[in-house]
Coordinates of C-alpha atoms in Angstrom, one line a residue:
M1 CA -107.2 38.6 8.1
N2 CA -107.7 41.6 10.3
S3 CA -104.4 43.5 10.0
E4 CA -105.4 46.6 11.9
Q5 CA -104.1 45.4 15.3
L6 CA -100.6 44.4 14.0
D7 CA -100.3 47.5 11.9
S8 CA -101.1 49.6 14.9
L9 CA -98.7 47.8 17.1
L10 CA -95.8 48.0 14.6
A11 CA -96.6 51.8 14.3
D12 CA -96.2 52.1 18.0
V13 CA -92.9 50.2 17.9
E14 CA -91.7 52.8 15.3
N15 CA -92.3 55.4 18.0
D16 CA -90.0 53.4 20.5
D17 CA -92.9 51.9 22.3
F18 CA -91.0 48.6 22.8
D19 CA -93.8 47.0 24.9
A20 CA -95.9 47.1 21.7
L21 CA -93.3 44.8 20.1
H22 CA -94.0 42.1 22.6
Q23 CA -97.8 42.4 21.9
A24 CA -97.1 42.4 18.1
M25 CA -95.1 39.2 18.4
A26 CA -97.7 37.6 20.5
T27 CA -100.5 38.7 18.1
Y28 CA -98.5 37.2 15.2
E29 CA -97.8 34.0 17.0
T30 CA -101.6 33.6 17.8
R31 CA -102.8 34.4 14.3
Q32 CA -100.3 31.8 12.8
A33 CA -101.2 29.1 15.3
T34 CA -104.9 29.6 14.5
A35 CA -104.2 29.4 10.8
H36 CA -102.2 26.3 11.3
E37 CA -104.8 24.6 13.4
Q38 CA -107.4 25.4 10.7
D39 CA -105.0 24.1 8.0
N40 CA -105.5 27.5 6.3
T41 CA -102.3 27.6 4.3
D42 CA -103.3 30.7 2.4
W43 CA -104.0 32.7 5.5
Y44 CA -100.8 31.5 7.1
Q45 CA -98.6 32.5 4.1
E46 CA -100.4 35.8 3.8
V47 CA -99.6 36.7 7.4
S48 CA -96.0 35.6 6.9
R49 CA -95.4 37.6 3.7
T50 CA -97.0 40.7 5.2
Y51 CA -95.5 40.8 8.7
R52 CA -92.4 38.6 8.8
E53 CA -90.0 41.2 7.5
P54 CA -91.5 44.1 9.4
L55 CA -91.2 42.1 12.7
V56 CA -87.7 41.2 11.9
T57 CA -86.8 44.8 11.2
A58 CA -88.6 46.0 14.4
L59 CA -87.0 43.3 16.6
D60 CA -83.5 44.0 15.1
D61 CA -83.9 47.7 15.6
A62 CA -85.1 47.3 19.1
T63 CA -82.3 44.9 20.0
R64 CA -79.7 47.3 18.8
A65 CA -81.3 50.1 20.7
N66 CA -81.8 48.1 24.0
G67 CA -79.0 45.4 23.8
W68 CA -78.8 41.6 24.1
E69 CA -81.1 41.3 27.2
F70 CA -84.0 42.6 25.2
L71 CA -83.6 39.9 22.5
A72 CA -83.0 37.3 25.1
E73 CA -86.5 38.0 26.5
F74 CA -88.0 36.8 23.2
I75 CA -85.7 33.8 23.0
D76 CA -86.9 32.7 26.5
A77 CA -90.5 33.4 25.7
Y78 CA -90.5 31.4 22.4
H79 CA -87.7 28.9 23.0
P80 CA -88.1 25.6 21.2
T81 CA -88.5 23.9 24.5
T82 CA -91.6 25.7 25.4
A83 CA -93.9 23.8 23.1
Q84 CA -94.1 20.5 21.3
D85 CA -93.7 22.2 17.8
F86 CA -91.5 25.3 17.0
P87 CA -93.2 28.6 17.8
H88 CA -94.3 30.3 14.7
V89 CA -92.2 33.3 15.5
T90 CA -89.0 31.1 15.4
T91 CA -87.9 32.4 12.0
I92 CA -88.2 36.0 13.2
I93 CA -86.1 35.4 16.3
Q94 CA -83.7 33.3 14.4
N95 CA -83.1 36.0 11.9
V96 CA -82.4 38.7 14.5
T97 CA -80.2 36.4 16.7
G98 CA -78.2 35.4 13.5
R99 CA -77.6 39.2 12.9
Y100 CA -76.6 39.6 16.5
L101 CA -74.0 36.8 16.2
I102 CA -72.5 38.1 13.1
R103 CA -72.3 41.7 14.1
T104 CA -70.8 40.6 17.6
R105 CA -68.2 38.4 16.0
V106 CA -67.1 41.0 13.6
S107 CA -67.1 44.0 15.9
D108 CA -65.8 42.3 19.1
A109 CA -64.7 38.7 19.3
V110 CA -66.2 35.3 19.5
E111 CA -66.0 35.4 23.3
A112 CA -68.5 38.3 23.2
I113 CA -71.3 36.1 21.7
P114 CA -73.7 35.1 24.5
V115 CA -73.7 31.4 25.1
E116 CA -77.6 31.6 25.2
A117 CA -77.7 32.6 21.7
L118 CA -75.6 29.6 20.6
E119 CA -77.7 27.3 22.8
Y120 CA -80.9 28.6 21.1
F121 CA -79.5 27.6 17.7
E122 CA -78.4 24.2 19.1
A123 CA -81.9 23.6 20.6
I124 CA -83.4 24.2 17.0
L125 CA -80.7 22.0 15.4
D126 CA -81.4 19.2 17.6
D127 CA -85.1 19.0 16.7
V128 CA -85.4 20.5 13.2
E129 CA -86.9 18.2 10.5
A130 CA -86.9 18.3 6.7
E131 CA -90.2 20.1 6.4
Y132 CA -89.0 23.1 8.3
G133 CA -87.3 24.9 5.4
Y134 CA -87.3 28.4 6.7
I135 CA -86.3 27.3 10.1
K136 CA -83.4 25.2 8.7
E137 CA -82.0 28.0 6.6
G138 CA -82.2 30.3 9.7
L139 CA -79.6 28.0 11.4
H140 CA -76.9 29.0 8.8
P141 CA -75.4 31.9 11.0
Y142 CA -74.7 29.3 13.8
G143 CA -71.5 28.8 12.2
W144 CA -70.3 32.3 13.3
G145 CA -70.0 30.9 16.8
I146 CA -67.1 28.5 15.9
G147 CA -64.3 28.7 18.3
H148 CA -66.4 29.9 21.2
P149 CA -64.7 28.9 24.5
E150 CA -67.9 27.9 26.3
H151 CA -69.8 26.3 23.6
S152 CA -68.4 24.1 20.9
V153 CA -70.2 24.9 17.6
A154 CA -67.6 22.7 15.8
D155 CA -68.6 19.6 17.8
R156 CA -72.4 20.3 17.3
V157 CA -71.9 20.8 13.6
H158 CA -69.8 17.7 13.2
D159 CA -72.2 15.6 15.1
H160 CA -75.1 16.9 12.9
A161 CA -73.2 16.1 9.7
A162 CA -74.3 12.5 9.5
A163 CA -77.9 13.5 10.0
D164 CA -78.2 16.3 7.6
I165 CA -75.3 17.2 5.3
F166 CA -77.4 19.9 3.5
V167 CA -77.8 22.2 6.5
V168 CA -74.2 21.6 7.6
N169 CA -72.8 22.8 4.4
P170 CA -74.0 26.5 4.8
M171 CA -73.3 26.5 8.5
L172 CA -69.7 25.5 7.6
E173 CA -69.6 28.3 4.9
H174 CA -70.6 30.9 7.6
A175 CA -67.9 29.4 9.9
F176 CA -65.3 30.1 7.2
Y177 CA -66.2 33.8 7.2
A178 CA -65.9 33.8 10.9
D179 CA -62.6 32.0 11.3
Q180 CA -61.4 30.1 8.2
H181 CA -58.5 28.2 9.9
T182 CA -60.8 26.8 12.6
A183 CA -63.4 26.1 10.0
M184 CA -60.8 24.3 8.0
D185 CA -59.9 22.2 10.9
L186 CA -63.6 21.2 11.3
L187 CA -63.9 20.4 7.7
E188 CA -61.0 18.1 7.7
R189 CA -62.3 16.4 10.8
I190 CA -65.8 15.9 9.3
L191 CA -64.2 14.4 6.0
K192 CA -62.4 11.9 8.0
D193 CA -65.6 10.6 9.5
D194 CA -66.6 7.2 8.2
A195 CA -70.2 8.4 8.4
I196 CA -69.6 11.0 5.7
Q197 CA -68.7 8.7 2.8
H198 CA -72.0 8.4 1.1
T199 CA -73.3 9.4 -2.4
I200 CA -76.0 11.9 -2.5
R201 CA -78.3 13.3 -5.2
H202 CA -77.6 16.7 -6.7
P203 CA -79.0 18.5 -9.8
S204 CA -75.7 18.0 -11.6
G205 CA -75.9 14.2 -10.8
E206 CA -74.8 11.9 -7.9
I207 CA -71.9 13.3 -5.9
T208 CA -70.2 12.3 -2.7
E209 CA -70.8 14.0 0.6
V210 CA -67.2 14.9 0.6
R211 CA -67.6 16.8 -2.7
H212 CA -70.7 18.5 -1.3
L213 CA -69.0 19.8 1.7
L214 CA -66.2 21.3 -0.3
D215 CA -68.7 23.6 -1.7
A216 CA -68.6 25.5 1.7
P217 CA -65.1 27.0 1.5
A218 CA -65.5 27.5 -2.3
G219 CA -68.6 29.6 -1.5
A220 CA -66.7 31.7 0.9
A221 CA -64.0 32.3 -1.6
S222 CA -66.5 33.3 -4.3
D223 CA -68.0 36.7 -5.2
F224 CA -71.4 35.5 -3.8
W225 CA -72.3 36.4 -0.3
P226 CA -74.8 34.3 1.7
T227 CA -78.4 35.6 1.8
I228 CA -79.1 34.3 5.2
P229 CA -80.1 36.0 7.5
R230 CA -82.9 37.3 5.1
Y231 CA -83.6 40.8 4.5
W232 CA -80.1 42.0 5.3
E233 CA -77.0 42.7 3.3
W234 CA -74.7 42.0 6.2
N235 CA -71.4 42.2 4.3
E236 CA -72.3 45.7 3.1
E237 CA -73.5 47.0 6.5
L238 CA -70.5 45.7 8.3
E239 CA -68.1 46.6 5.3
Y240 CA -66.9 43.0 5.5
D241 CA -64.4 41.5 3.2
F242 CA -63.1 37.9 2.9
E243 CA -60.0 36.5 1.2
L244 CA -59.2 32.8 1.5
A245 CA -55.7 32.4 3.1
D246 CA -53.1 30.7 1.0
D247 CA -52.4 27.9 3.5
V248 CA -56.1 27.2 3.8
A249 CA -56.3 27.0 -0.1
Q250 CA -53.5 24.5 -0.1
R251 CA -55.3 22.4 2.5
I252 CA -58.4 22.4 0.4
R253 CA -56.4 21.3 -2.7
A254 CA -54.8 18.5 -0.6
L255 CA -58.3 17.2 0.2
V256 CA -59.4 17.5 -3.5
R257 CA -56.4 15.4 -4.6
E258 CA -56.9 12.9 -1.7
H259 CA -60.5 12.2 -2.6
G260 CA -59.9 12.1 -6.4
I261 CA -62.1 15.0 -7.0
D262 CA -59.6 16.9 -9.2
E263 CA -60.2 14.3 -11.9
D264 CA -63.6 16.1 -12.7
L265 CA -62.0 19.6 -12.5
P266 CA -60.2 21.7 -15.2
E267 CA -56.5 21.2 -15.2
D268 CA -55.9 24.7 -13.9
W269 CA -58.8 24.7 -11.4
E270 CA -59.5 27.3 -8.8
I271 CA -61.0 26.9 -5.4
T272 CA -64.1 28.6 -6.6
D273 CA -64.5 25.8 -9.2
L274 CA -65.6 23.7 -6.3
T275 CA -68.9 25.6 -5.9
L276 CA -72.0 23.5 -6.7

């Protein structure tokens, strides 16, 4: 792998040459596409390990310096609808867009989140398949858009629950950080869905989909923060704190009793005991 060109372009970006970032992303995309076409997994992974995080950092810094429209240029250029397969820079753009969602929600309000950002996540959600591990995890921050007046994240997450409960769980946890009462409404709505009544495999044994989804609010109530978007301690940067509201905790307890899950919990169980 000839890394000199990417290294040079990233150095230019550090000197505020933002045109160089467009070239760096295009170079990364081309190299990864070539490695993929040649079925050269080692080369593909080496490029990813070496340049994904620096490109995320560069795009994030440039977005913070230039605003949403700068990031939107990359979303438009590498949108999932532009090719048959996901562009190879998708995980980079997802990461920075996820950061933008979280920062905007915390500093302003849900209405300030650009609809285009949520539609970008929706387009990925509609087409993502099991083998796209990194792309699937990059969808988690979509939950921060819950309650948006022009784009119903709740409806999209609910619709996707029957297709992939495993990606819905972390999106729902992020939604609890954003707006726990609206997220609780969504959780209750999903658990009433006849399509969400199956048994699934888990390292601890077979569990119900209902039990799996209750991990989402329990995760938010725990001392462990989500690690997505990668390479970013978002709760530390934003000095974000979360405490589960008493009325939300009571609603969770009611669901646990309704579905007989309390039979497998300690007598004095806490919400965090629902983490998986």
